[in-house]
CSV table of C-alpha atoms in Angstrom, one decimal:
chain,number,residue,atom,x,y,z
D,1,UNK,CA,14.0,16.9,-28.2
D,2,UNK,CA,13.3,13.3,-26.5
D,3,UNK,CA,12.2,13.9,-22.8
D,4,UNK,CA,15.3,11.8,-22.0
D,5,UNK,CA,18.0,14.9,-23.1
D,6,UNK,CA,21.2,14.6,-25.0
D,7,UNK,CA,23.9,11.9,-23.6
D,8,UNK,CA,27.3,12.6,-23.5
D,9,UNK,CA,30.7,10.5,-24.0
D,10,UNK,CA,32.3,9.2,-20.9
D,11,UNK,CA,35.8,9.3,-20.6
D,12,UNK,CA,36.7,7.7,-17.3
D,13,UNK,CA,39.8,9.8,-15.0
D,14,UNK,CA,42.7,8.1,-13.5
D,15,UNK,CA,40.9,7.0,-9.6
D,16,UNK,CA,37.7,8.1,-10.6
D,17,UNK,CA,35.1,7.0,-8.5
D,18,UNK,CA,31.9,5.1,-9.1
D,19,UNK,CA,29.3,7.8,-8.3
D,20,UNK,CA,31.5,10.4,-10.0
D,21,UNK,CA,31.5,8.3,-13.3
D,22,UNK,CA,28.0,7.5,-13.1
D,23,UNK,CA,26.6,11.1,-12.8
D,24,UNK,CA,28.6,11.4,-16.0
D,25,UNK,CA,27.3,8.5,-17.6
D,26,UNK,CA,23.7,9.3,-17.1
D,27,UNK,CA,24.1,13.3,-17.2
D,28,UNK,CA,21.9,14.1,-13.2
D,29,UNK,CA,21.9,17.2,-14.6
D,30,UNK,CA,19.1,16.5,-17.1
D,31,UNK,CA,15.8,13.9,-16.8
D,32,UNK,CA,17.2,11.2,-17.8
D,33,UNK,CA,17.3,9.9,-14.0
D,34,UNK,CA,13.9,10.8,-13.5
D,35,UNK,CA,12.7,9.2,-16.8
D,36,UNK,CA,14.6,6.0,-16.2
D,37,UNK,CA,12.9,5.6,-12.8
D,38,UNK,CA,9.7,7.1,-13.7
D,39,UNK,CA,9.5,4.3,-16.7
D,40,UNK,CA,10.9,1.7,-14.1
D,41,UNK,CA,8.0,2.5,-11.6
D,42,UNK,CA,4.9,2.8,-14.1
D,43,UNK,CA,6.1,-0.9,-15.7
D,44,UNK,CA,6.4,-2.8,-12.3
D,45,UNK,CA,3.1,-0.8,-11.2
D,46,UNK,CA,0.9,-1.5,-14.3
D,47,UNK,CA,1.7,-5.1,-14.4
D,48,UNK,CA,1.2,-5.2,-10.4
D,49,UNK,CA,-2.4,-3.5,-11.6
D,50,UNK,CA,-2.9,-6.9,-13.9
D,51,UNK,CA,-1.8,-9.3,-11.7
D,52,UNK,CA,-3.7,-8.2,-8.0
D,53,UNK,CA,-7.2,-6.9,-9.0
D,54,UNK,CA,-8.3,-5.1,-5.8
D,55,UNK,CA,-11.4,-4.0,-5.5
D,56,UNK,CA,-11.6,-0.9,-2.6
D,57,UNK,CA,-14.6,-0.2,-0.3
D,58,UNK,CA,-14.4,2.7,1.3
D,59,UNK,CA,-16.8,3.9,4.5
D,60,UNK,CA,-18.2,7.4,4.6
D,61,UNK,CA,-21.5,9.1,5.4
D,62,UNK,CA,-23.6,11.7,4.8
D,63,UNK,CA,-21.7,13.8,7.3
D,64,UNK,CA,-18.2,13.0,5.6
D,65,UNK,CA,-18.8,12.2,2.1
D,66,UNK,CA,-16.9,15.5,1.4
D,67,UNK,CA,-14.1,13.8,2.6
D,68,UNK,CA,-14.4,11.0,0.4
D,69,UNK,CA,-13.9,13.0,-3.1
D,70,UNK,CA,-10.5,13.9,-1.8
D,71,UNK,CA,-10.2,9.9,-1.9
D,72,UNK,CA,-11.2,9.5,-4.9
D,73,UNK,CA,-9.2,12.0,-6.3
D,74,UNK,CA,-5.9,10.7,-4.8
D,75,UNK,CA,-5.2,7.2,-4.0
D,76,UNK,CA,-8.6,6.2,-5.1
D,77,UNK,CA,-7.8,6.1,-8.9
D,78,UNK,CA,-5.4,3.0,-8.3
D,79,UNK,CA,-7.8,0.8,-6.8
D,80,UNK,CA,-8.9,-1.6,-10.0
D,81,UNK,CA,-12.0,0.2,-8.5
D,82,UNK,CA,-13.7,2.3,-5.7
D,83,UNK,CA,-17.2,2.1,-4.0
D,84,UNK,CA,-18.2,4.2,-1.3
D,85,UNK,CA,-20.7,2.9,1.0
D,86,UNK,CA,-23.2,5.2,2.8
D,87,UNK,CA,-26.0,5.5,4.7
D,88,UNK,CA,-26.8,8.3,2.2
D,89,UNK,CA,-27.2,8.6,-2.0
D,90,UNK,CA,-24.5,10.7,-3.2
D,91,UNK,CA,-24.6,10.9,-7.1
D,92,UNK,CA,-20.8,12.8,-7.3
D,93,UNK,CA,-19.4,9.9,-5.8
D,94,UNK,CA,-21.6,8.2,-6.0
D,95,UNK,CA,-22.5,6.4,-3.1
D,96,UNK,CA,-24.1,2.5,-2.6
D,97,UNK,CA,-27.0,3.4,0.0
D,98,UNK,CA,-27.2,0.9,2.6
D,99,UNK,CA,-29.8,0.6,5.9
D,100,UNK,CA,-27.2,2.0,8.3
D,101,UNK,CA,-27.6,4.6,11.2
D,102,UNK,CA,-24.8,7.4,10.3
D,103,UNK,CA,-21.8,7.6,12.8
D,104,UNK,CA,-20.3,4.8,14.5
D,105,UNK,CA,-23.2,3.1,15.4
D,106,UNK,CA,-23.7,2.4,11.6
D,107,UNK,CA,-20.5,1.1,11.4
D,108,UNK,CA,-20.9,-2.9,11.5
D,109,UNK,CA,-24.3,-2.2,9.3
D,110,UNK,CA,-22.3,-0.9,6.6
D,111,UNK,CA,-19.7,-3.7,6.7
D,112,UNK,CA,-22.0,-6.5,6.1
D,113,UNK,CA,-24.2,-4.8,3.3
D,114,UNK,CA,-20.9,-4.0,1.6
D,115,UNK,CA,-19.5,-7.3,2.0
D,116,UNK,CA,-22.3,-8.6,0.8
D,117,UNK,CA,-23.3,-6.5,-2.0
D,118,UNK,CA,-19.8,-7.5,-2.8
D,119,UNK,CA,-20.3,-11.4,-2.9
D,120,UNK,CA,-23.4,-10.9,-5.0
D,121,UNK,CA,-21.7,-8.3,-7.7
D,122,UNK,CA,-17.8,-8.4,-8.0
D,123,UNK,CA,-16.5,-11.6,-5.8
D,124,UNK,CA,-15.5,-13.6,-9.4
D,125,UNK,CA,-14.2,-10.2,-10.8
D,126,UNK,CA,-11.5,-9.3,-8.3
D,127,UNK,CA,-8.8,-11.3,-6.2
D,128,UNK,CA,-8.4,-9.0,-3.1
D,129,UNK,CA,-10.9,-6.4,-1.2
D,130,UNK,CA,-9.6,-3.8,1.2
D,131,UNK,CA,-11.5,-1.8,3.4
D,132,UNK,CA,-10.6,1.8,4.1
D,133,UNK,CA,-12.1,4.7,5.5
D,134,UNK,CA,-12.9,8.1,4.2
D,135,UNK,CA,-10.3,9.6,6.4
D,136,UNK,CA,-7.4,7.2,5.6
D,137,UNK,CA,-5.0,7.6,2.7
D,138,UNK,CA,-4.2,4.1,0.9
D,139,UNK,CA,-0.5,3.4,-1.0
D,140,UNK,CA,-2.2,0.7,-3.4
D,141,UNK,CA,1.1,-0.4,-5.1
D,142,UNK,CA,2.5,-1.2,-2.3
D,143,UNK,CA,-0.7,-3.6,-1.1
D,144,UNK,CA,-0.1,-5.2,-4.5
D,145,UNK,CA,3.5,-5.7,-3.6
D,146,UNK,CA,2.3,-7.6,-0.4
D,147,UNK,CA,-0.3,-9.6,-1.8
D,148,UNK,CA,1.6,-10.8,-4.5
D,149,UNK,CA,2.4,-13.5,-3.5
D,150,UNK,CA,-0.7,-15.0,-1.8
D,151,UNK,CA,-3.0,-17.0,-3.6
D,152,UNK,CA,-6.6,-15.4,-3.8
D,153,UNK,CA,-8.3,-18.3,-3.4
D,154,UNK,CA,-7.2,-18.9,0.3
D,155,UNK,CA,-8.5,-17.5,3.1
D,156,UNK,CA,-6.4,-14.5,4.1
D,157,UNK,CA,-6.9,-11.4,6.0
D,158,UNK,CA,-4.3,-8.8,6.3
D,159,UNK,CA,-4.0,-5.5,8.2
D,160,UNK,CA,-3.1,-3.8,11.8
D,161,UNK,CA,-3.0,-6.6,13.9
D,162,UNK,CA,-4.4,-6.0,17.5
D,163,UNK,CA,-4.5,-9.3,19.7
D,164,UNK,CA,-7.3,-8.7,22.2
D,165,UNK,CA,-11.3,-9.4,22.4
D,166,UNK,CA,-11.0,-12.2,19.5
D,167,UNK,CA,-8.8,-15.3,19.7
D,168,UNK,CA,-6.0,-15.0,17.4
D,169,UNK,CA,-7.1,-11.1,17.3
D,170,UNK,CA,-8.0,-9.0,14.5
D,171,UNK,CA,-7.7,-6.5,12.0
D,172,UNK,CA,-8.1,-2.2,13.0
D,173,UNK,CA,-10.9,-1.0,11.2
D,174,UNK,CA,-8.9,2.2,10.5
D,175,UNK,CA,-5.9,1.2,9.4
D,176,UNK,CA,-7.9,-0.6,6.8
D,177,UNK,CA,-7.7,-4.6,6.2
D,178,UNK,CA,-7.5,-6.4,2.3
D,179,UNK,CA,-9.3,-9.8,2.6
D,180,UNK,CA,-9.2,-12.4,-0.3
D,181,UNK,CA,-11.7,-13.6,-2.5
D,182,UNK,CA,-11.9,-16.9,-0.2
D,183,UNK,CA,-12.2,-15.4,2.9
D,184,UNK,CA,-15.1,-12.9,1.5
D,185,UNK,CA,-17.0,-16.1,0.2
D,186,UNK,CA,-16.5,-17.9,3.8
D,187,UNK,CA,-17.7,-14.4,5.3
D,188,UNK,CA,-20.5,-14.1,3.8
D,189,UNK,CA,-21.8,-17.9,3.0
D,190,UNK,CA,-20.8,-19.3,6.3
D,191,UNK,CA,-21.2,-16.2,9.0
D,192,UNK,CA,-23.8,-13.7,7.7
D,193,UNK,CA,-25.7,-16.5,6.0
D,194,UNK,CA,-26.5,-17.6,9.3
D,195,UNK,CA,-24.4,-20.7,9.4
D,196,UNK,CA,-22.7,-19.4,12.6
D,197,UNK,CA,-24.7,-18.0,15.0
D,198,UNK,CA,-22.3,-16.2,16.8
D,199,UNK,CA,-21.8,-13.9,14.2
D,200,UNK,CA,-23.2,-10.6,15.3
D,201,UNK,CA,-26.5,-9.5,13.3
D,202,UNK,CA,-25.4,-6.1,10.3
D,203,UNK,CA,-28.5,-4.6,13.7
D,204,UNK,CA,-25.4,-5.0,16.4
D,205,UNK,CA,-23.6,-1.4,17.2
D,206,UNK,CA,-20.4,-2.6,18.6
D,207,UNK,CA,-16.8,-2.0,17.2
D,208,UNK,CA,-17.0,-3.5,13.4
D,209,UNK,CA,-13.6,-4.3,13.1
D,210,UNK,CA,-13.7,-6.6,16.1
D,211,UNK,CA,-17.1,-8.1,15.2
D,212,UNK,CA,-15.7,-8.4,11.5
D,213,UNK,CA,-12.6,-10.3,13.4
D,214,UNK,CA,-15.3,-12.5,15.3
D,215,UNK,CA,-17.0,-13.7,12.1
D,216,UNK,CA,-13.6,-14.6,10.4
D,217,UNK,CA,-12.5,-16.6,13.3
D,218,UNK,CA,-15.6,-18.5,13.1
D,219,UNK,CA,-15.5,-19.0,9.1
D,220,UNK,CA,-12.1,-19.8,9.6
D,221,UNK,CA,-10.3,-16.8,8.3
D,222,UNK,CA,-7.2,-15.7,10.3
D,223,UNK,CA,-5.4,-12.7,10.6
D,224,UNK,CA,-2.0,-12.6,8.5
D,225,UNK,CA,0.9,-11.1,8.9
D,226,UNK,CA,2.0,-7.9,6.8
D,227,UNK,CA,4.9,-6.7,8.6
D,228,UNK,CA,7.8,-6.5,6.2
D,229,UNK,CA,11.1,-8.2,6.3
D,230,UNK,CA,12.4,-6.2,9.6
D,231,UNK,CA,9.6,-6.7,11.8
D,232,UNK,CA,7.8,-3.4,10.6
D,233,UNK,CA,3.8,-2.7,10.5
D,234,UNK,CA,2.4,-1.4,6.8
D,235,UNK,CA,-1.0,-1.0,8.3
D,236,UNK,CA,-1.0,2.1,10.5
D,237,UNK,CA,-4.2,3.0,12.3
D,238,UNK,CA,-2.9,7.2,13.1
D,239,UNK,CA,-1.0,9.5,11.1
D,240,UNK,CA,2.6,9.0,10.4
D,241,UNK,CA,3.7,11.8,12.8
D,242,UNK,CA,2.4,9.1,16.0
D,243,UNK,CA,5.0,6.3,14.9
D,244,UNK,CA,8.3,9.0,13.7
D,245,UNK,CA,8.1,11.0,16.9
D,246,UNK,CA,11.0,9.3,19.0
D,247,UNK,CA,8.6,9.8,22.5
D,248,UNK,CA,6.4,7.0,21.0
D,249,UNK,CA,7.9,4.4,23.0
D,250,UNK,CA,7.7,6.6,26.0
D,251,UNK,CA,4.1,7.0,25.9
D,252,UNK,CA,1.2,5.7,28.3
D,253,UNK,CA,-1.0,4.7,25.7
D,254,UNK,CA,-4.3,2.0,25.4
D,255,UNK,CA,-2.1,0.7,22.2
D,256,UNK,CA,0.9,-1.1,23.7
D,257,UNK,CA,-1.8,-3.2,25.4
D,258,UNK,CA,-3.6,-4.0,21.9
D,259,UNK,CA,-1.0,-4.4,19.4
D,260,UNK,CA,-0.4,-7.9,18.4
D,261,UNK,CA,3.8,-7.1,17.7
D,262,UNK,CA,6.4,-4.9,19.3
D,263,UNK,CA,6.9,-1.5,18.1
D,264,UNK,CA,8.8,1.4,18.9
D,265,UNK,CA,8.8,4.9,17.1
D,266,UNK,CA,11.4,7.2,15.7
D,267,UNK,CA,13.6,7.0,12.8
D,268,UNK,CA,12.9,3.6,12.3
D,269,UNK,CA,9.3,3.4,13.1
D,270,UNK,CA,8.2,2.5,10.1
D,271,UNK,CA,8.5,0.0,6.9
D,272,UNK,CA,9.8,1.5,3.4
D,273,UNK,CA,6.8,0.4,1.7
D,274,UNK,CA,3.8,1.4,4.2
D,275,UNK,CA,0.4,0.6,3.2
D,276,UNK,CA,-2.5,2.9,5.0
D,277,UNK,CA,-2.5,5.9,7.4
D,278,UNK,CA,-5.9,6.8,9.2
D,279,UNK,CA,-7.2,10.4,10.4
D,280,UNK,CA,-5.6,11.6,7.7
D,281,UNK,CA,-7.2,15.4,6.7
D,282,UNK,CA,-7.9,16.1,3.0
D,283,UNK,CA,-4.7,18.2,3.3
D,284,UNK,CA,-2.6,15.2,4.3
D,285,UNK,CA,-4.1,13.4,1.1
D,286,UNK,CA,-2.7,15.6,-1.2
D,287,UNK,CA,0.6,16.1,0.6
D,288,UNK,CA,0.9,12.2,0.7
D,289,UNK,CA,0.4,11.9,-3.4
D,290,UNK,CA,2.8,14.7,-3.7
D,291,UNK,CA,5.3,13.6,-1.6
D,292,UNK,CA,4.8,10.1,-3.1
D,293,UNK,CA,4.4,10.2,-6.6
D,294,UNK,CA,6.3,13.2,-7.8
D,295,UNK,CA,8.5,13.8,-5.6
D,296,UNK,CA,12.2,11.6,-6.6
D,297,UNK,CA,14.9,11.0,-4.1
D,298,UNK,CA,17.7,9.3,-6.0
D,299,UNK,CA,21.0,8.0,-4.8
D,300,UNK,CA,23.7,6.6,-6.9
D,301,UNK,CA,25.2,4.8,-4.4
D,302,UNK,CA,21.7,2.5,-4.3
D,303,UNK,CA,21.4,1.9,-7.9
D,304,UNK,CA,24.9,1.3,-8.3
D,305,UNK,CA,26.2,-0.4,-5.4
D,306,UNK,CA,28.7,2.1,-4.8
D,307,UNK,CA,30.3,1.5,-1.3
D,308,UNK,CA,31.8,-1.4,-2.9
D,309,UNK,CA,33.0,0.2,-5.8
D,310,UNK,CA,35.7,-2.6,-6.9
D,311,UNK,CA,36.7,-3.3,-10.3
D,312,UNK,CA,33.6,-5.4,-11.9
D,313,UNK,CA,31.3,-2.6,-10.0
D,314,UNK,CA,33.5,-0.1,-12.3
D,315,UNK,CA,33.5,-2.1,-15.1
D,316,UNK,CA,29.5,-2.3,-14.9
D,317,UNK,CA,29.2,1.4,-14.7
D,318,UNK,CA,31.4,1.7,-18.0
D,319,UNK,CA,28.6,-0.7,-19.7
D,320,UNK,CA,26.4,1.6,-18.8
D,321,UNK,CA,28.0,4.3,-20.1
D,322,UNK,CA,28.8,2.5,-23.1
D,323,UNK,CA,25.0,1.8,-23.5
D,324,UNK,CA,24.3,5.3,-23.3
D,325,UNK,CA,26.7,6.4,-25.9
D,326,UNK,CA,27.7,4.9,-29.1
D,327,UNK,CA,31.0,5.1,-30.7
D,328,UNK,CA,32.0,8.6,-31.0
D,329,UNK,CA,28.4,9.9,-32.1
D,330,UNK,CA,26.1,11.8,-29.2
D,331,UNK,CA,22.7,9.5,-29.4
D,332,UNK,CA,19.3,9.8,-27.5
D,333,UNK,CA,18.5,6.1,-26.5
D,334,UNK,CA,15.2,5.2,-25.8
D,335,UNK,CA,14.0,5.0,-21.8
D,336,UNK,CA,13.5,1.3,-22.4
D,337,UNK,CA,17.4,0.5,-23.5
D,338,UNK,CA,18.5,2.5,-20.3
D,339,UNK,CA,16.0,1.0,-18.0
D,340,UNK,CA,17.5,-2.6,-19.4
D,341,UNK,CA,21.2,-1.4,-18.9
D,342,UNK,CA,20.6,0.1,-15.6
D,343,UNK,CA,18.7,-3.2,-14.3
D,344,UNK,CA,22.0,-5.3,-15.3
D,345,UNK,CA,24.2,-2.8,-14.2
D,346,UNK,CA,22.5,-2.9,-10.1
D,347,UNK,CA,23.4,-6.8,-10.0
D,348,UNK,CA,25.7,-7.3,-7.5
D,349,UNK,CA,29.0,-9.0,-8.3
D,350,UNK,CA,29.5,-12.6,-7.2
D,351,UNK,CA,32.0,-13.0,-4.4
């Protein structure tokens, strides 16, 4: 039997309503939802995958790298591809060993060796490059849905913006930050190639994400903006349970002095398509990519535009219906044909 089940006729009752007639039209009580949006998702993400190459570099050392096969087990395999930097060989990973004390004081070391080593081996092979850590969990569709639009060949730099130490501020190094293929060729031809001085040395131990902002200001990369359309961060440098907690807003904290934006937690914390959370335990990982990518939460009343069910919104659902069935004859269409009638179907009516 096709994963998609049997569909049945749809007769529509006198005053039916819109969500009633569409559970009937698309049978919930099979997979045909759950094929439908699965098929829907896996299209839009595998062209995503064509059209934004990101390559992922993720920081870890010889004291962590058992976090970082949890990484590549989960979000790691939708990177267009991983390398983990270490001060440390690791052939399960495997690693990239770079001259860099371990701990945090090997932290800015390991960002210039990997930039670098990036510029010399991949910089004409992908368009973006996102740093993460080993303890962070990465939704990579949805950093292809934000850099979409941008052109890889400008200079941008995108991530948790904090507005203190640098200028125009810059990016957390644990929420992670994606920087073009420009601005890793002005990062690493103009400010560790010496041409600005300022620059701090891959020797310096201070806080890499703020010495990484330093040398982008100079090479004239500046941070952009990845909040969504209502204001909300994507970049998150905690765990999700920091920004949902109502009492965030009541909180003494260093972070309502660094962050560039307003913010305020609870319910509506937080954007629908988040990017990164840091300190994230293996556990978390693994709850994330459940939670994420097979768990479905589906509402008629989104697809279908049901709280305004008037008569072309009705008349819409019958097409689908129609689409689903064929004359008086039970058929199995094929997840394509439903995904094409359910995309019509969504348009909203003109006024």
């Amino acid at each position: 039997m096709s994963p998609l089940g049997n569909a049945s006729k749809v007769q529509k009752a006198p005053n039916e309503s819109l969500s009633r007639l569409v559970h009937k039209a698309l049978d919930l009580n099979g997979s045909i939802i759950e094929q439908l949006f699965y098929e829907m998702q896996t299209q839009r993400n595998q062209k995503l995958f064509e059209e934004v190459r990101i390559l992922c570099w993720v920081c870890t050392s010889a004291n962590t790298a058992n976090r970082s096969v949890h990484v590549k087990a989960t979000w790691g395999r939708r990177c267009n591809k991983i390398i983990f930097i270490s001060e440390e060989e690791d052939d399960f990973l495997p690693t990239i060993k770079v001259d860099a004390r371990p701990g945090r004081e090997g932290l800015w070391a390991k960002t210039v060796h990997a930039f670098n080593y990036i510029f010399d081996n991949y910089i004409n092979d992908y368009d973006w490059f996102l740093k993460a850590d080993d303890d962070s969990y990465v939704l990579v569709d949805n950093l292809r849905k934000l850099l979409l639009p941008y052109d890889p060949n400008d200079p941008d730099y995108f991530g948790f913006h904090f507005k203190t130490i640098v200028p125009r501020g810059y990016m957390s190094g644990g929420a992670g930050y994606a920087l073009s293929r420009e601005a890793v060729k002005r990062l690493v031809t103009r400010a560790f190639a010496g041409e600005i001085t300022k620059c701090p040395n891959q020797t310096a131990d201070g806080s890499e994400d703020a010495d990484l902002g330093r040398c982008l200001d100079y090479a004239e990369v500046y941070p952009g903006d990845s909040r969504d359309e209502k204001g909300h961060f994507r970049f998150y440098p905690f765990v999700a349970e920091n920004y949902v907690h109502p009492d965030l807003s009541e909180r003494e904290w260093w972070y309502w002095y660094f962050i560039k934006w307003p913010h305020k937690g609870g319910a509506d914390c937080c954007s629908k398509h988040p990017i990164t959370f840091h300190y994230m335990t293996p556990h978390h990982l693994y709850m994330m990519e459940h939670l994420v990518y097979n768990q479905v939460m589906f509402s008629v009343t989104d697809v279908m535009a049901a709280e305004n069910p008037g008569p072309d919104n009705i008349e819409q659902a019958e097409q689908v219906a129609k689409k689903i069935t064929v004359g008086s004859t039970t058929t199995t269409p094929s997840a394509t044909s439903l995904t094409e009638a359910l995309v019509q179907s969504t348009k909203q009516p003109k006024s």
